[in-house]
mmCIF file of C-alpha atoms in Angstrom:
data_model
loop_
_atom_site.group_PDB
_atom_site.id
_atom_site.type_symbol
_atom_site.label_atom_id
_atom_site.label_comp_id
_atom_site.label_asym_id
_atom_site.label_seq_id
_atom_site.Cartn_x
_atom_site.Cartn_y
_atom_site.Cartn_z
ATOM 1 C CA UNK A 30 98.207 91.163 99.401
ATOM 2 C CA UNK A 31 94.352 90.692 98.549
ATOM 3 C CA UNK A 32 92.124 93.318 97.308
ATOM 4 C CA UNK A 33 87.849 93.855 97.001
ATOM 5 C CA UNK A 34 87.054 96.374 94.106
ATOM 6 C CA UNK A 35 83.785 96.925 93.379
ATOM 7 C CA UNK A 36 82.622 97.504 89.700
ATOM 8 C CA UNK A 37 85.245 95.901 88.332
ATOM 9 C CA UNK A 38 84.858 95.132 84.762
ATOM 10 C CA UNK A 39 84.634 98.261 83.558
ATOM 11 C CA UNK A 40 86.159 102.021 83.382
ATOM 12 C CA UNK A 41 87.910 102.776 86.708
ATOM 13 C CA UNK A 42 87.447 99.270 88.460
ATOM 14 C CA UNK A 43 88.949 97.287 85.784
ATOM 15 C CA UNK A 44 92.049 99.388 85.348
ATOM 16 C CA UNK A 45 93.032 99.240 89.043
ATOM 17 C CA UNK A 46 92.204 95.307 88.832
ATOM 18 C CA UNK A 47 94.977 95.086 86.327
ATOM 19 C CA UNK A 48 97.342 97.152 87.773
ATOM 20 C CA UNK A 49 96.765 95.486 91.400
ATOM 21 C CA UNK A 50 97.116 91.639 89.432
ATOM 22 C CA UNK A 51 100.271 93.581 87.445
ATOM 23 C CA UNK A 52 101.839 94.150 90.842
ATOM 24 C CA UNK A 53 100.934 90.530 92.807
ATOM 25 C CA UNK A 54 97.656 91.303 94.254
ATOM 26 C CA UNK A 55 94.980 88.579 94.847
ATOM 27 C CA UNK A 56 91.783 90.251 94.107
ATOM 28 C CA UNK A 57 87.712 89.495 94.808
ATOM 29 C CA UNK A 58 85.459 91.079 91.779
ATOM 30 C CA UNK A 59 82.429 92.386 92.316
ATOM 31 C CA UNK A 60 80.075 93.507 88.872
ATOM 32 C CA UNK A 61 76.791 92.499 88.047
ATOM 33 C CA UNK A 62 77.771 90.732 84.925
ATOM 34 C CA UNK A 63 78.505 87.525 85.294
ATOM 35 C CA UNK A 64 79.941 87.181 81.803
ATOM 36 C CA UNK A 65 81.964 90.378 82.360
ATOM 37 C CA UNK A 66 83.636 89.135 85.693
ATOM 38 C CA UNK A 67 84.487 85.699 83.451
ATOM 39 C CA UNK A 68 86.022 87.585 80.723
ATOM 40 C CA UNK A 69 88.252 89.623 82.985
ATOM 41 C CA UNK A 70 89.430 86.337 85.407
ATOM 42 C CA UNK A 71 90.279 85.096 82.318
ATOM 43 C CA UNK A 72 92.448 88.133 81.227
ATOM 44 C CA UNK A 73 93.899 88.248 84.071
ATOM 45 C CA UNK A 74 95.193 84.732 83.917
ATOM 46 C CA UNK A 75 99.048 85.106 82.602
ATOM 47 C CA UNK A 76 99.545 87.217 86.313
ATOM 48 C CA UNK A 77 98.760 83.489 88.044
ATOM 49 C CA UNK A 78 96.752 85.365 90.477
ATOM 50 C CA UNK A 79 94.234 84.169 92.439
ATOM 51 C CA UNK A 80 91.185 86.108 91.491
ATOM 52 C CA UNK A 81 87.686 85.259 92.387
ATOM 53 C CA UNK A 82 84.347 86.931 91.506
ATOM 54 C CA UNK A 83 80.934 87.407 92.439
ATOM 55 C CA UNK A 84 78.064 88.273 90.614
ATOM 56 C CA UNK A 85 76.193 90.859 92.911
ATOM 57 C CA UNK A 86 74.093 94.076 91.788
ATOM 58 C CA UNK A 87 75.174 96.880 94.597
ATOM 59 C CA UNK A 88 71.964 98.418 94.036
ATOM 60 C CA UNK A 89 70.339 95.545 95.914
ATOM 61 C CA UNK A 90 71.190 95.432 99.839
ATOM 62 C CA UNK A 91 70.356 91.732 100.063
ATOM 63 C CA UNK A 92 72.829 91.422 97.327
ATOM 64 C CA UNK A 93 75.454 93.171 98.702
ATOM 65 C CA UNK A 94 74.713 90.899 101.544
ATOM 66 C CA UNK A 95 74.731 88.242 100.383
ATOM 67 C CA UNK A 96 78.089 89.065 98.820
ATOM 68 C CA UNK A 97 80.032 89.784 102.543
ATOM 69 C CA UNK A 98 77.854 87.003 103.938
ATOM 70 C CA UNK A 99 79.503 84.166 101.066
ATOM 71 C CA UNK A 100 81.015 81.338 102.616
ATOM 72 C CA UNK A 101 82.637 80.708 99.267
ATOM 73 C CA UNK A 102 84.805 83.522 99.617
ATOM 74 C CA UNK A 103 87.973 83.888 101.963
ATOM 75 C CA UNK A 104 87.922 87.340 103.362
ATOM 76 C CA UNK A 105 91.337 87.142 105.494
ATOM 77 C CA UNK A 106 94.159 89.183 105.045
ATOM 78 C CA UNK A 107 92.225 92.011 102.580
ATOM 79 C CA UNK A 108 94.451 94.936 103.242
ATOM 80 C CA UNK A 109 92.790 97.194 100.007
ATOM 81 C CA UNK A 110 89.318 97.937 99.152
ATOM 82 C CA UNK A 111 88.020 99.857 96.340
ATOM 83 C CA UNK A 112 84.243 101.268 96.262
ATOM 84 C CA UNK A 113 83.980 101.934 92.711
ATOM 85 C CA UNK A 114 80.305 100.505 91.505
ATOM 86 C CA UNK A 115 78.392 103.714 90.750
ATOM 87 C CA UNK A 116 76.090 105.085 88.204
ATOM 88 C CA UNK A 117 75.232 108.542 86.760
ATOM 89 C CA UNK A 118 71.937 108.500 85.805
ATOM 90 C CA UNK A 119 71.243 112.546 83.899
ATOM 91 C CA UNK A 120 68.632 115.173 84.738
ATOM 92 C CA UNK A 121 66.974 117.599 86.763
ATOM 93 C CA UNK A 122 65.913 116.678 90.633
ATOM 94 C CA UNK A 123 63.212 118.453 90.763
ATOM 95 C CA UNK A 124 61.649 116.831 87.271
ATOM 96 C CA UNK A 125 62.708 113.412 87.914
ATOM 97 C CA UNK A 126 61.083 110.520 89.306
ATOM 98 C CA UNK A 127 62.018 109.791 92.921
ATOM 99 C CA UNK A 128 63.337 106.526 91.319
ATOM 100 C CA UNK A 129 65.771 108.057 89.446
ATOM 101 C CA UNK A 130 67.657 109.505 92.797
ATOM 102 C CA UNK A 131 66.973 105.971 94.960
ATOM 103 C CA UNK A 132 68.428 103.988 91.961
ATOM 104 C CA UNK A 133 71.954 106.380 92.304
ATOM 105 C CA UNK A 134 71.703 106.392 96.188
ATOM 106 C CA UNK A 135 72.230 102.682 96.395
ATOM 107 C CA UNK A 136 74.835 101.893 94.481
ATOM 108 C CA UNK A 137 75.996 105.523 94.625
ATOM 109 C CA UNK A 138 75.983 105.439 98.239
ATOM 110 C CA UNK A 139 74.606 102.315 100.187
ATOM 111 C CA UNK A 140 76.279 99.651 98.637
ATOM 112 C CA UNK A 141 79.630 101.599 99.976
ATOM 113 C CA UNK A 142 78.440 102.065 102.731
ATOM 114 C CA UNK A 143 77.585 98.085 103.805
ATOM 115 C CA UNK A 144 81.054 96.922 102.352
ATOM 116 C CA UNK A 145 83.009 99.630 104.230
ATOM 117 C CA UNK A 146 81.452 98.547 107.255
ATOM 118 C CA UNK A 147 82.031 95.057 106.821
ATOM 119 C CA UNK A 148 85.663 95.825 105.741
ATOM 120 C CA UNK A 149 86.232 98.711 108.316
ATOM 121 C CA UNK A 150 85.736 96.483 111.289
ATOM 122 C CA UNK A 151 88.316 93.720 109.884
ATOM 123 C CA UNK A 152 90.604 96.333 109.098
ATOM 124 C CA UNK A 153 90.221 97.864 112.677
ATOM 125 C CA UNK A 154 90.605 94.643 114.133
ATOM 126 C CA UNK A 155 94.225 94.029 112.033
ATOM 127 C CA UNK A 156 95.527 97.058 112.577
ATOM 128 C CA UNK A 157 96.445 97.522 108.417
ATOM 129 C CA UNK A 158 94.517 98.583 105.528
ATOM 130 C CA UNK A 159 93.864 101.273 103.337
ATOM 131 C CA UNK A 160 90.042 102.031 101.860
ATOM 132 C CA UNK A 161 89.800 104.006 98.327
ATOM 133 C CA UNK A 162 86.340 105.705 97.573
ATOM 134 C CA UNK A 163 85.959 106.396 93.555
ATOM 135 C CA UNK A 164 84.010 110.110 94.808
ATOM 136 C CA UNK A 165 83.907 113.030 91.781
ATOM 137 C CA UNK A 166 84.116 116.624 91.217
ATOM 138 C CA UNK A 167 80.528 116.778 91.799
ATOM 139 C CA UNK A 168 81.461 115.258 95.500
ATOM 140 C CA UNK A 169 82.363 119.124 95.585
ATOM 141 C CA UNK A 170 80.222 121.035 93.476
ATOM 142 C CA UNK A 171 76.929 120.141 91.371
ATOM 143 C CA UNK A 172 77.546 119.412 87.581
ATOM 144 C CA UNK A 173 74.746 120.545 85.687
ATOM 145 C CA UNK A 174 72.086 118.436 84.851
ATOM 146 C CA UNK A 175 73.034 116.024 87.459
ATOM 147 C CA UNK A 176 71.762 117.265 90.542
ATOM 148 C CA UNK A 177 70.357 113.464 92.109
ATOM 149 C CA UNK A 178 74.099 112.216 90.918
ATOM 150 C CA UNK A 179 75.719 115.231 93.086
ATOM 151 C CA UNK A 180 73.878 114.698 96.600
ATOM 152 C CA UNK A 181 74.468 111.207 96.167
ATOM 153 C CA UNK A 182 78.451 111.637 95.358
ATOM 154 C CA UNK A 183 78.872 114.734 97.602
ATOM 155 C CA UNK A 184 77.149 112.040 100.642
ATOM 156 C CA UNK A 185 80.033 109.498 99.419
ATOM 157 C CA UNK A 186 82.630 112.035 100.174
ATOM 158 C CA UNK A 187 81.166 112.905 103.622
ATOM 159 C CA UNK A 188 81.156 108.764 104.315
ATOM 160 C CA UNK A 189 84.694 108.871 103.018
ATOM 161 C CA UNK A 190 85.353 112.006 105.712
ATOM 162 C CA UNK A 191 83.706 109.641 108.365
ATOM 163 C CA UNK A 192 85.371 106.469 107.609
ATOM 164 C CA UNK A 193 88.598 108.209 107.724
ATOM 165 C CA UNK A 194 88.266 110.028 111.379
ATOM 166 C CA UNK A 195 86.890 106.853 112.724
ATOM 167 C CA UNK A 196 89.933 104.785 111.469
ATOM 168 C CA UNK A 197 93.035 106.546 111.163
ATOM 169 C CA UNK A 198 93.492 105.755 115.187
ATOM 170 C CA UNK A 199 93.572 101.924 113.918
ATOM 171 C CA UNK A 200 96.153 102.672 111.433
ATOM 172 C CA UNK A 201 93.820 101.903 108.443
ATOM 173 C CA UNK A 202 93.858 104.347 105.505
ATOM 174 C CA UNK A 203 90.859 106.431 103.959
ATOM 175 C CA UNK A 204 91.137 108.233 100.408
ATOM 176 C CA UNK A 205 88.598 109.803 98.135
ATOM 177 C CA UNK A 206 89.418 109.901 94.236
ATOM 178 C CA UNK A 207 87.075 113.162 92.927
ATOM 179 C CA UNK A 208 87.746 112.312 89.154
ATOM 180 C CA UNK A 209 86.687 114.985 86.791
ATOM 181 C CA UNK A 210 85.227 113.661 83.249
ATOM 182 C CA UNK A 211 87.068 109.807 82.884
ATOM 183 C CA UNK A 212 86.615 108.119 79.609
ATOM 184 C CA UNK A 213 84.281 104.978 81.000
ATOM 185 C CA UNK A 214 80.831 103.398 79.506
ATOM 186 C CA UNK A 215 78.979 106.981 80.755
ATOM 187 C CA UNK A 216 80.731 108.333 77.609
ATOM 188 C CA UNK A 217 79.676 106.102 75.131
ATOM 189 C CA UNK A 218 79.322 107.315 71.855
ATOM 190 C CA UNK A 219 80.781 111.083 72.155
ATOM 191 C CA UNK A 220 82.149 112.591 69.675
ATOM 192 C CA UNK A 221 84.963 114.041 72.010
ATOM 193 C CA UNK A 222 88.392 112.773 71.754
ATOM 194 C CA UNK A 223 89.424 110.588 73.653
ATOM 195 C CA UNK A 224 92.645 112.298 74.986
ATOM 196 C CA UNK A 225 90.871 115.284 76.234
ATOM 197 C CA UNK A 226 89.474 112.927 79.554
ATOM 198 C CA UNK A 227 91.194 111.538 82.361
ATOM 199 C CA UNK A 228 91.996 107.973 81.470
ATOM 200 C CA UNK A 229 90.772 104.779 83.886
ATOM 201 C CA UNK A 230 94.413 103.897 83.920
ATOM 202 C CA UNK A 231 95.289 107.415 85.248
ATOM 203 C CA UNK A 232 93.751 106.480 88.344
ATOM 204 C CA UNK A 233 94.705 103.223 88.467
ATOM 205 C CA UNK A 234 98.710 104.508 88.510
ATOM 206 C CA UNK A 235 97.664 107.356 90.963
ATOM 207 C CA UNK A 236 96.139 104.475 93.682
ATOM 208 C CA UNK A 237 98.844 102.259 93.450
ATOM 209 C CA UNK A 238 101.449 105.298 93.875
ATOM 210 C CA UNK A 239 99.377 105.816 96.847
ATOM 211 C CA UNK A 240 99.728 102.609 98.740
ATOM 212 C CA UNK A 241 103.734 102.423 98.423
ATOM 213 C CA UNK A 242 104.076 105.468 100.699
ATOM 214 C CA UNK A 243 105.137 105.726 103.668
ATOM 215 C CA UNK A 244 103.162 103.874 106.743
ATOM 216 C CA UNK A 245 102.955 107.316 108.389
ATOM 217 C CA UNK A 246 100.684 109.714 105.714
ATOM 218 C CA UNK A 247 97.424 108.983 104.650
ATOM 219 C CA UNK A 248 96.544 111.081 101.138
ATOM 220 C CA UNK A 249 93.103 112.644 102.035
ATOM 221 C CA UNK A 250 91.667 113.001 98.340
ATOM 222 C CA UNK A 251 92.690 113.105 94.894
ATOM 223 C CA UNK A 252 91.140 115.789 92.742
ATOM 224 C CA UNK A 253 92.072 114.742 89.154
ATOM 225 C CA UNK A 254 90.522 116.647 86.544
ATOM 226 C CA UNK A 255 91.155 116.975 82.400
ATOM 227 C CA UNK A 256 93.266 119.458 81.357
ATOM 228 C CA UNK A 257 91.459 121.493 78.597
ATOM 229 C CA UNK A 258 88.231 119.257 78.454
#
């Protein structure tokens, strides 16, 4: 069992890394800190693993590339992937420089898009495999003051749709996590408490319920939202 998560040192993508190693999954990392991905190979040591990691920042295409293109890196057998790299980046769209939405649309976006494709095809071509796409509540609706974050999101859910139709007939497996507000680095320094968000490790349980189903259902999306927030 071999895994590819994406923004994995952090929040979301570093809970699912440990619960994957937890539960004998070999795992790629992908992060753009190269000190981050160290410290985490490192914890994940005493679950004698193999783990390997690779600097890359998703916002850049010919690092993404260069990424799937690594000789280094032994590809075979993945049977999970995880698009998790993403960043929320707050305001108004029509105040904000254009750079503000092309910043969230690669790595919110594009970067999912290459690796998908790169991981689709091998997928298709084994017959096995199951893609998760970290999407949000604002994949759904607009959250306020993040309207460059919501069309970005809301076009990850519509790849998600795509990706899905396209390989369900291969018997690979699509889902889309829409978590509401998760307690990862976007919080930093609130004042709320911390057990009024959804925790990293909430998802992390939900995914890995998720692949020990059945062969025959695919779980569409997750909607997982804070109780009282």
């Amino acid at each position: 069992m071999k895994a590819v998560i994406t923004g994995a040192t952090k929040g979301i993508g570093r809970a699912i890394s440990l619960k994957l190693a937890q539960n004998g999954y070999d795992l790629i990392l992908v992060a753009r800190g190269e000190d981050d991905l160290n410290a985490l190979k490192h914890e994940l040591t005493p679950y004698r693993n193999a783990v390997v990691i690779h600097q890359a920042d998703c916002s850049v295409k010919e690092e993404v590339y260069a990424f799937l293109n690594s000789t280094v890196i032994d590809f075979s057998n993945v049977t999970v992937l995880v698009n998790n790299v993403g960043i929320f980046l707050p305001g108004s769209l029509l105040d904000e420089a254009d750079e503000i939405f092309e910043k969230q649309q690669h790595l919110n976006l594009n970067a999912g898009y290459y690796i998908s494709k790169f991981f689709g095809k091998k997928m298709r071509s084994a017959k096995q495999g199951h893609i998760f796409n970290i999407c949000s509540v604002a994949s759904k609706a607009p959250v306020k003051n993040g309207g460059s974050y919501s069309v970005t999101k809301a076009a990850m859910l519509s790849l998600n749709h795509v990706l899905r139709q396209e390989l369900a007939p291969h018997n690979v497996k699509v889902t889309a996590f829409l978590p509401g507000s998760t307690k990862t680095s976007s919080w930093e320094g609130t004042t709320i408490p911390d057990e009024k968000f959804v925790q990293p490790e909430d998802i992390a349980e939900t995914l890995f319920t998720i692949l020990n189903l059945s062969k025959g259902v695919n779980v569409d999306e997750v909607l997982i939202t804070p109780l009282d927030f």
